[in-house]
Coordinates of C-alpha atoms in Angstrom, one line a residue:
X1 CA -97.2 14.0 -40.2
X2 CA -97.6 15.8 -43.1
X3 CA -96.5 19.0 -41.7
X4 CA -93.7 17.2 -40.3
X5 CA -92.8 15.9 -43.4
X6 CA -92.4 19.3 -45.0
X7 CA -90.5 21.0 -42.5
X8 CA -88.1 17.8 -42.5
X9 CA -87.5 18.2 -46.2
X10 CA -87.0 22.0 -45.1
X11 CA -84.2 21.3 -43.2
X12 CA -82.5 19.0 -45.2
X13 CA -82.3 21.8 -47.9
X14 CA -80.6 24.2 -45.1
X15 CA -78.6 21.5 -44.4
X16 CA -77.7 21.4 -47.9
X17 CA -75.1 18.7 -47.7
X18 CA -76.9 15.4 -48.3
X19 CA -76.4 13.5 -51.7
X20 CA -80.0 14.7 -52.7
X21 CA -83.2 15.7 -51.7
X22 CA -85.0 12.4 -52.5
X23 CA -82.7 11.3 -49.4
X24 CA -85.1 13.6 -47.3
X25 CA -88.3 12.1 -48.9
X26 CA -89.4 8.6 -48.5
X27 CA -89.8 6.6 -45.5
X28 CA -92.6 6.2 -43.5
X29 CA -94.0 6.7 -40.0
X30 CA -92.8 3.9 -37.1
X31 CA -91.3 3.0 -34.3
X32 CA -87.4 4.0 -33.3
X33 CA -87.3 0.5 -31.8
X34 CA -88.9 -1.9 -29.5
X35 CA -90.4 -1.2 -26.2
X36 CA -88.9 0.9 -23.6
X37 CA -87.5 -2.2 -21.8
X38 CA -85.5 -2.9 -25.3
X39 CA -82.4 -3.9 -23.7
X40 CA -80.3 -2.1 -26.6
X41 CA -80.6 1.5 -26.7
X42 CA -78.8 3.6 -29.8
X43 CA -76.6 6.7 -29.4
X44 CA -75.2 8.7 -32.0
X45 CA -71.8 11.3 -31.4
X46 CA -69.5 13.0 -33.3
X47 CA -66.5 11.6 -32.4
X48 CA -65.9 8.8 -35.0
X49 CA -62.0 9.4 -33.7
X50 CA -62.9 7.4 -30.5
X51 CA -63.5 3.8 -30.4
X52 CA -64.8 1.8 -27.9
X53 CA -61.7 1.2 -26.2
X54 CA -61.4 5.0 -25.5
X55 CA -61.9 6.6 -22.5
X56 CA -64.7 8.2 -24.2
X57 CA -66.3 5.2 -25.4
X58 CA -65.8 3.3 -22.1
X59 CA -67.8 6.2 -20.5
X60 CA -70.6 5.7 -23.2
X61 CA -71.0 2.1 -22.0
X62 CA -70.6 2.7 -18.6
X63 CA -73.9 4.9 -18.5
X64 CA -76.0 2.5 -20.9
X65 CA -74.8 0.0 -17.9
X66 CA -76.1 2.2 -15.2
X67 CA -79.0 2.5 -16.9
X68 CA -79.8 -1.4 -17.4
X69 CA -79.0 -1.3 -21.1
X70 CA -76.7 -2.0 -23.8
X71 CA -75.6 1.4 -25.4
X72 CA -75.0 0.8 -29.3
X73 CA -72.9 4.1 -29.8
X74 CA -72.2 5.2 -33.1
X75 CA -69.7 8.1 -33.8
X76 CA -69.7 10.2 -37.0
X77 CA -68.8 13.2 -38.7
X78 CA -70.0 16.7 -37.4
X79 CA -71.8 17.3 -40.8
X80 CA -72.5 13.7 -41.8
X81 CA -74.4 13.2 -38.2
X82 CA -76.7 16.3 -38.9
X83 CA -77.3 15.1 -42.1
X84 CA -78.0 11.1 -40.6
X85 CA -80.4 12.6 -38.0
X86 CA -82.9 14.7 -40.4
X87 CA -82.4 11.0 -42.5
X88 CA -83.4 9.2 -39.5
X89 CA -86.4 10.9 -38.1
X90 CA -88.0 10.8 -41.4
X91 CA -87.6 7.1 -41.9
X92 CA -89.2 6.5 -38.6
X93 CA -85.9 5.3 -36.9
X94 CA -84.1 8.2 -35.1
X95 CA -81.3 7.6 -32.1
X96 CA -82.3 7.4 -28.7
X97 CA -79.7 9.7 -27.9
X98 CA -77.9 12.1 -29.7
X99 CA -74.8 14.1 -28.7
X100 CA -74.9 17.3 -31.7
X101 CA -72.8 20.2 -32.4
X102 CA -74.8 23.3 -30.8
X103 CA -75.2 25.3 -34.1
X104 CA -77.3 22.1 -36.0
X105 CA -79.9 22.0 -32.4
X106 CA -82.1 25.3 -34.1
X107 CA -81.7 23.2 -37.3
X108 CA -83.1 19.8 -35.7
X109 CA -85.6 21.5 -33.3
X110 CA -87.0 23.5 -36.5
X111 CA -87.3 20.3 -38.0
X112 CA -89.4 18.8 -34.8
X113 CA -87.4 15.8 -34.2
X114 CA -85.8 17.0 -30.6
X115 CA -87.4 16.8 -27.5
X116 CA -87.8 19.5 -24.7
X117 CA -85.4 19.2 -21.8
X118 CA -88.7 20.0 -19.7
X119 CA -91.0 17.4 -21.1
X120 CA -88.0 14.5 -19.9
X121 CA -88.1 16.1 -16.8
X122 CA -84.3 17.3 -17.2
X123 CA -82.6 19.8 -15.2
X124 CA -80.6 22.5 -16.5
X125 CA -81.0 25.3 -13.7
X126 CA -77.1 24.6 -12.9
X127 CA -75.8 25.1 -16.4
X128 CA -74.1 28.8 -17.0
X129 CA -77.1 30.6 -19.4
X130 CA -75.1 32.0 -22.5
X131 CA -73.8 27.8 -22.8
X132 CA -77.4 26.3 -22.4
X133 CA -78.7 29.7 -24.6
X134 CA -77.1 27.8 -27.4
X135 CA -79.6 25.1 -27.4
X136 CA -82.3 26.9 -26.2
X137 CA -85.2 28.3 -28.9
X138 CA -88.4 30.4 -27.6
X139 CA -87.1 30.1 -24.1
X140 CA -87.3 26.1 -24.4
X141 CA -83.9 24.2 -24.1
X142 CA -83.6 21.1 -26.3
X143 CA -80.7 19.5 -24.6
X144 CA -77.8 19.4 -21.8
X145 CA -74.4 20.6 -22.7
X146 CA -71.9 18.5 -22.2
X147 CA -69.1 20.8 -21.8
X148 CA -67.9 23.7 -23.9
X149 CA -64.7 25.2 -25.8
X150 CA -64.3 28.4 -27.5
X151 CA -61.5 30.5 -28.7
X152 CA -58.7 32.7 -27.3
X153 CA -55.2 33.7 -27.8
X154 CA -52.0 31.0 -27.6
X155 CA -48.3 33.1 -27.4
X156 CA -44.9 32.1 -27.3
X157 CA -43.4 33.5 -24.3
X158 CA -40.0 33.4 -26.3
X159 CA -40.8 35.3 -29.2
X160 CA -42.7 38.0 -26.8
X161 CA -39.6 38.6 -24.9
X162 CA -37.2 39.1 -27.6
X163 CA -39.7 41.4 -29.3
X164 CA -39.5 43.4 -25.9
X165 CA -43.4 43.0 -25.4
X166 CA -45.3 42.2 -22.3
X167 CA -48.2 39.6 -22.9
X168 CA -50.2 41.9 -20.3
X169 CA -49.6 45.1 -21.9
X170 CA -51.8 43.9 -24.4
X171 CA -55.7 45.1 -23.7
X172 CA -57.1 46.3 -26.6
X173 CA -57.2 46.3 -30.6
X174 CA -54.1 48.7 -30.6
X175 CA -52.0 47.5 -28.1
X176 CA -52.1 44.1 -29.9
X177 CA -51.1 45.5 -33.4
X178 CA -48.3 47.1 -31.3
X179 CA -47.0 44.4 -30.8
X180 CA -47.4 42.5 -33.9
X181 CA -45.3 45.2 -34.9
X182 CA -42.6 45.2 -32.6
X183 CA -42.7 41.2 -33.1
X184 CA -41.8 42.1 -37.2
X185 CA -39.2 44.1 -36.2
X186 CA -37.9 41.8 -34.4
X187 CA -37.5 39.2 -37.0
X188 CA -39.7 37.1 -35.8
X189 CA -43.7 36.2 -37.2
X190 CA -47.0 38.0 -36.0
X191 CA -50.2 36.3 -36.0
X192 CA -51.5 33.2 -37.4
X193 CA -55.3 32.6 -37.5
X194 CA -58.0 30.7 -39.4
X195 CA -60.2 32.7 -42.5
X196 CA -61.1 29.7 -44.6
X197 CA -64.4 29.7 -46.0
X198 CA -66.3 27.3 -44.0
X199 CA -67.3 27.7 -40.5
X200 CA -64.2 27.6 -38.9
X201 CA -63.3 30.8 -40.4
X202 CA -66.8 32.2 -39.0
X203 CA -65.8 30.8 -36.0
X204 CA -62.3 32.8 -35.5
X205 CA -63.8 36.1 -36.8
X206 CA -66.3 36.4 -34.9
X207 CA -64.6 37.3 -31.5
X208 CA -63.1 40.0 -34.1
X209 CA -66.6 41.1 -34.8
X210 CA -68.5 41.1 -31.8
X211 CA -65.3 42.2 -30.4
X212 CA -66.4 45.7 -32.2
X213 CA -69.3 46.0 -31.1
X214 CA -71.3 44.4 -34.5
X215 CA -74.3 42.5 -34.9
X216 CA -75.2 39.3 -37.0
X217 CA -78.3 40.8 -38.4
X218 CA -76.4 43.7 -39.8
X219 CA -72.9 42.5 -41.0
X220 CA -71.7 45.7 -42.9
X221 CA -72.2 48.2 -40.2
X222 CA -69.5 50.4 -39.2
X223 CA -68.0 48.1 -36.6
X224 CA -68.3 45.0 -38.6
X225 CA -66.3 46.8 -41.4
X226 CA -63.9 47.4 -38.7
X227 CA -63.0 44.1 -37.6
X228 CA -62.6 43.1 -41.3
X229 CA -60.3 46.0 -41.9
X230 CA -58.2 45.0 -38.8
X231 CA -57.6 41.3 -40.7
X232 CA -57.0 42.8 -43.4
X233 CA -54.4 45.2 -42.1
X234 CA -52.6 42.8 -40.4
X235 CA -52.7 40.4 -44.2
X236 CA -51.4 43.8 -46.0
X237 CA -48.5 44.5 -43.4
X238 CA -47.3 41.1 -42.6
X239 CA -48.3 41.1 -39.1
X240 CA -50.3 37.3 -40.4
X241 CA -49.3 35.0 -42.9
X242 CA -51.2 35.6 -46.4
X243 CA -52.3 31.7 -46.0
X244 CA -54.9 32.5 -43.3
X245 CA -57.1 32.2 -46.9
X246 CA -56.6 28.3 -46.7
X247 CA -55.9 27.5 -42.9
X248 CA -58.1 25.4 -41.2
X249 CA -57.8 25.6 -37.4
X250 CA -55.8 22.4 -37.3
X251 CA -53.5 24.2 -39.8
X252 CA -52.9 27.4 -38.2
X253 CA -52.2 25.4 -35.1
X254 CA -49.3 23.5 -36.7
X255 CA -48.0 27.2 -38.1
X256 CA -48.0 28.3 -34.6
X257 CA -46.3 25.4 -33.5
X258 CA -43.0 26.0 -35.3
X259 CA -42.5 28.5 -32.9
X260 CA -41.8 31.5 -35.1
X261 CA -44.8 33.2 -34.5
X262 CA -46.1 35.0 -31.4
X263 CA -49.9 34.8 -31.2
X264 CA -51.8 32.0 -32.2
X265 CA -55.9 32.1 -32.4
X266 CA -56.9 29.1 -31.5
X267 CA -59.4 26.8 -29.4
X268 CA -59.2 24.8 -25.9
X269 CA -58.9 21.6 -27.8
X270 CA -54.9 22.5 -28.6
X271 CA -53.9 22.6 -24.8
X272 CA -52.6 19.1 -25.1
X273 CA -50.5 19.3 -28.3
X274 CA -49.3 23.5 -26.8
X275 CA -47.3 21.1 -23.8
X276 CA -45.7 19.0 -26.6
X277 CA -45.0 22.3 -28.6
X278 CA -40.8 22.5 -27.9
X279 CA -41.4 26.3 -26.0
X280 CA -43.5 28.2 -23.4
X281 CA -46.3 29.3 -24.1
X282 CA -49.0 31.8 -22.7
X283 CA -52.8 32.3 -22.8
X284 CA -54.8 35.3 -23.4
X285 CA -58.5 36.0 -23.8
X286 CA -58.9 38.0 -27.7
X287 CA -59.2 41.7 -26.8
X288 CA -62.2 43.9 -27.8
X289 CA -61.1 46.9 -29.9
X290 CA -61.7 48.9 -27.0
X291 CA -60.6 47.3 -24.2
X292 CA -61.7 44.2 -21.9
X293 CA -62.3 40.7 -23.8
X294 CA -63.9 40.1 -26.7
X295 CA -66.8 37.5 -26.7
X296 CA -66.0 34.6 -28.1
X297 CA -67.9 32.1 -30.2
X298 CA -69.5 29.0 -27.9
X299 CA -68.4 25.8 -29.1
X300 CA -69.0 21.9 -27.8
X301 CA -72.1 19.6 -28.5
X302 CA -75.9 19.0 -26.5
X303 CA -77.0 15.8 -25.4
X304 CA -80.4 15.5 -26.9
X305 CA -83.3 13.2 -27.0
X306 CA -84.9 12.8 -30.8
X307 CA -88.6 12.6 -30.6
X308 CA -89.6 8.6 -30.7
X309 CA -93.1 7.2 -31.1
X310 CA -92.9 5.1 -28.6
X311 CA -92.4 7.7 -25.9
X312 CA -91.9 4.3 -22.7
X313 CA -87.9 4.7 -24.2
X314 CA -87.7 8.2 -22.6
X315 CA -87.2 7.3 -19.4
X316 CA -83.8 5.0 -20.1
X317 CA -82.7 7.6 -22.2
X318 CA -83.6 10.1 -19.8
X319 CA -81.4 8.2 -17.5
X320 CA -78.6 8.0 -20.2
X321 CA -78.4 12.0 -20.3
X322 CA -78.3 12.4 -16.9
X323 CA -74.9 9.9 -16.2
X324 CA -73.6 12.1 -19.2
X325 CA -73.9 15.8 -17.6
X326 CA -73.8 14.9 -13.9
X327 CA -71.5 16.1 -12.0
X328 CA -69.9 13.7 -10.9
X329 CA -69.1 12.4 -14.3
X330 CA -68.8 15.6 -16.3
X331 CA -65.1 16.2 -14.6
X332 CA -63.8 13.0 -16.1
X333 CA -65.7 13.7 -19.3
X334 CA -65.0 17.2 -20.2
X335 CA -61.0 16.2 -19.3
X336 CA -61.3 13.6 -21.8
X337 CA -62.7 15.8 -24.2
X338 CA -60.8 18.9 -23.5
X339 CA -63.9 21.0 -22.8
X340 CA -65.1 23.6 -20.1
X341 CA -67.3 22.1 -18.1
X342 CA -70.9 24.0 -18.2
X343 CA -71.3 24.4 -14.7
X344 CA -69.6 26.9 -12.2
X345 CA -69.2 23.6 -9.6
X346 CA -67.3 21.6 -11.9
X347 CA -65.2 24.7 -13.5
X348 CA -63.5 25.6 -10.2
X349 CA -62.6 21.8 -10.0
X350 CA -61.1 21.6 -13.5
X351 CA -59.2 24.7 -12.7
X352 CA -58.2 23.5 -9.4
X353 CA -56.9 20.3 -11.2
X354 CA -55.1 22.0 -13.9
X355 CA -54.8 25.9 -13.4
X356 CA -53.6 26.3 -17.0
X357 CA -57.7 26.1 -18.0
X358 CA -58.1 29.2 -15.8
X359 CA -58.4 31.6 -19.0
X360 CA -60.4 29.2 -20.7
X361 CA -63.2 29.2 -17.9
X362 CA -63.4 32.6 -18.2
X363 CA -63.3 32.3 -22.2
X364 CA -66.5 30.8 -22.2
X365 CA -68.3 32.6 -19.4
X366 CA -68.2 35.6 -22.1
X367 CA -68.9 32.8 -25.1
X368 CA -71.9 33.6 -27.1
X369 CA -74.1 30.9 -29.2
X370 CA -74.0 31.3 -32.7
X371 CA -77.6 30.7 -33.0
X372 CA -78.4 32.8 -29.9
X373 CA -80.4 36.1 -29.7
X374 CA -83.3 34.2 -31.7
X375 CA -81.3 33.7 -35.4
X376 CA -81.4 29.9 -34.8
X377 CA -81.3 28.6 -38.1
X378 CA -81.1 32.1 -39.8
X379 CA -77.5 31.7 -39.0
X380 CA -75.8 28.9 -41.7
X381 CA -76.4 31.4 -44.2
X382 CA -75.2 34.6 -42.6
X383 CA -72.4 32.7 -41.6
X384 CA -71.9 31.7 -45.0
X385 CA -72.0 35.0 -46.3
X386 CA -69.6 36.4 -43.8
X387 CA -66.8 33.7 -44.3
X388 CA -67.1 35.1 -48.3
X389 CA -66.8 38.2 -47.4
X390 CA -63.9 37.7 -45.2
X391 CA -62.5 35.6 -47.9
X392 CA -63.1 38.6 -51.0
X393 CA -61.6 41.0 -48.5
X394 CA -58.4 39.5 -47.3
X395 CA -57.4 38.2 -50.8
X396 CA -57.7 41.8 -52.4
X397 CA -60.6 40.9 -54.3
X398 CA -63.4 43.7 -52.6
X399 CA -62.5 46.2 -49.8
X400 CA -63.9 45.0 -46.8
X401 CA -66.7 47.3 -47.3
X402 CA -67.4 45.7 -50.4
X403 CA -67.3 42.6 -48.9
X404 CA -70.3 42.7 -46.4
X405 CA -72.2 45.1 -47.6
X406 CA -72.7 42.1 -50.4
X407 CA -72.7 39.9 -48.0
X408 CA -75.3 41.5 -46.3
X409 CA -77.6 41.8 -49.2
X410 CA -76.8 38.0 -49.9
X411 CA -77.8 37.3 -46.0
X412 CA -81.2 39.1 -45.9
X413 CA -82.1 36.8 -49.2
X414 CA -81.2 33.7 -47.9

């Protein structure tokens, strides 16, 4: 327990967002609950936006029914749950099931309060690997997807055509700044994207970045400093608003929908509000500087199991996972959600269903975790360090040199 202890209070320093640290110490060794045939059974998402009159939360309940509980679901924030969960298993009274955000899985298996896929006797064998890789640590997944979203290109057909610019001509880094230009000259607006300093701006550069052939572990290599030159070229010339600085993703989105600019970046989760935008729109996977598409960031949350002392409670929550990712219920789930399903089986049905999701689907088949190729929970503070440097760069503050090659120093401190 000891050990435990300390890499608890670990992880709530790399969390770095609860009130204080004397939130992580405290609290004592128990029990998450009664017995395994506890008729009420606690679940923890990230949707506080959903009640339980959603379809969401109906779905919730429906699989605490099916498996002969009560399902006390409790949504918060992404951040706030993180921070509830570290809380939690060092009091002694952690969730039975948790639905997480995939980048905070490293952080919460680091901190030993998750438990292997393979010890519930879960399986995962039909899940696409680069969407299960972002829950997976050592070869050992810690949780079932439940669907997945990630990042391409929204354009306004209108704007496109009066520019004189075919959405298909556009295959690579050049192409697109073509036509960025040609869309200026036209009158109209380029490019509107996300580079606040938080994650989301991580998010939305990264396809940028690993688009150029960079690496995480080195961020102010060649090709790194070549993606954050392309930002910055397009902030200089007016191809994207100088606001990028301050937009959020929900922000950017709005921009976009005025209908003055061509390209939006932006995530599967705006499909519904692009068919109440006022014009036709397009989709496009983000090019790679040299042709073909870019990988793209993986986004969407795990189904996990915290670790519980009385280990009798696996096997209901075990249950509860399973009526989450099956299947037969993921369809109806991942619509509701506005994800991409993480198996190949239900993908061809959601495209079948709505063809619009087709470039999406193969969005995320090229996806990457964030936390993949072993940085787990190395990757909060590059990420951190990148989204400064983009930040330094685009406002005029450091060339984008400058930028990451602090940033890189920064990084290999943290």
């Amino acid at each position: 327990m000891r050990s435990t202890r300390r890499t608890l209070l670990a992880a709530c320093v790399a969390v770095g967002t609860l009130a204080s640290l004397t939130a992580c110490g405290g609290g004592g060794s128990g029990s998450s609950g009664s017995s395994g045939k506890s008729a009420t059974y606690t679940f923890w998402d990230p949707y506080p936006q959903f009640d339980a009159s959603s379809d969401w939360g109906k779905r919730v309940a429906q699989c605490g029914t099916e498996a002969g509980v009560k399902l006390k679901r409790t949504g918060y924030d992404t951040t706030d749950l993180g921070n509830k969960a570290l809380l939690a298993a060092q009091q002694g009274n952690a969730p039975d099931v948790m639905l997480v955000d995939n980048p905070v899985v490293s952080t919460l298996v680091e901190a030993g309060i998750l438990t292997k896929t393979s010890e519930l006797g879960l399986d995962t064998s039909s899940i696409q690997k680069n969407i299960i890789g972002a829950g997976t640590l050592d070869g050992t997944s810690y949780g079932v997807p439940i669907g997945a979203n990630t990042l391409a290109l929204y354009y306004n057909k209108e704007v496109l055509s009066a520019a004189g610019v075919d959405p298909a001509s556009i295959k690579d880094w050049a192409s697109l700044t073509g036509a960025l230009k040609k869309v200026k000259a036209a009158g109209k607006k380029g490019i509107t994207f996300s580079a606040i300093g938080t994650e989301e701006g991580s998010f939305q550069f990264l396809p940028w970045f690993w688009g150029a052939g960079a690496d995480l572990t080195e961020l102010n290599s060649a090709k790194g400093v070549a993606a954050l030159s392309l930002w910055k070229q397009w902030v200089d010339e007016g191809y994207a608003p100088k606001d990028v600085l301050q937009n959020t993703q929900t922000t950017s989105w709005q921009e976009f929908a005025t209908g003055d600019y061509a390209f939006g970046e932006n995530g599967t989760w705006q499909l519904g509000n692009a068919e109440k935008a006022g014009f036709e729109y397009g989709i496009i996977n983000i090019p790679a500087r040299n042709g073909g598409s870019a990988p793209v960031p993986t986004g969407g949350e795990f189904v996990t199991v915290p670790v519980q002392q009385d280990t009798s409670r696996y096997e209901v929550s075990k249950k509860i996972v399973t009526c989450l990712t099956s299947d037969k219920n993921l369809l109806p789930t991942d619509t509701t959600l506005m994800y991409v399903a993480p198996t190949t089986a239900v993908q061809k049905e959601q495209v079948k269903a709505n063809p619009k999701l087709k470039p999406w689907v193969e969005a995320v088949a090229s996806a990457r975790g964030r936390t993949s190729g072993g940085l787990g929970t190395k990757y909060p503070t590059i990420s951190q360090q990148m989204w400064t440097a983009v930040q330094a760069a685009l406002s005029g503050g450091k060339s984008p040199q400058a930028a990451l090659d602090e940033a890189q120093t920064a990084a290999g401190k943290g």
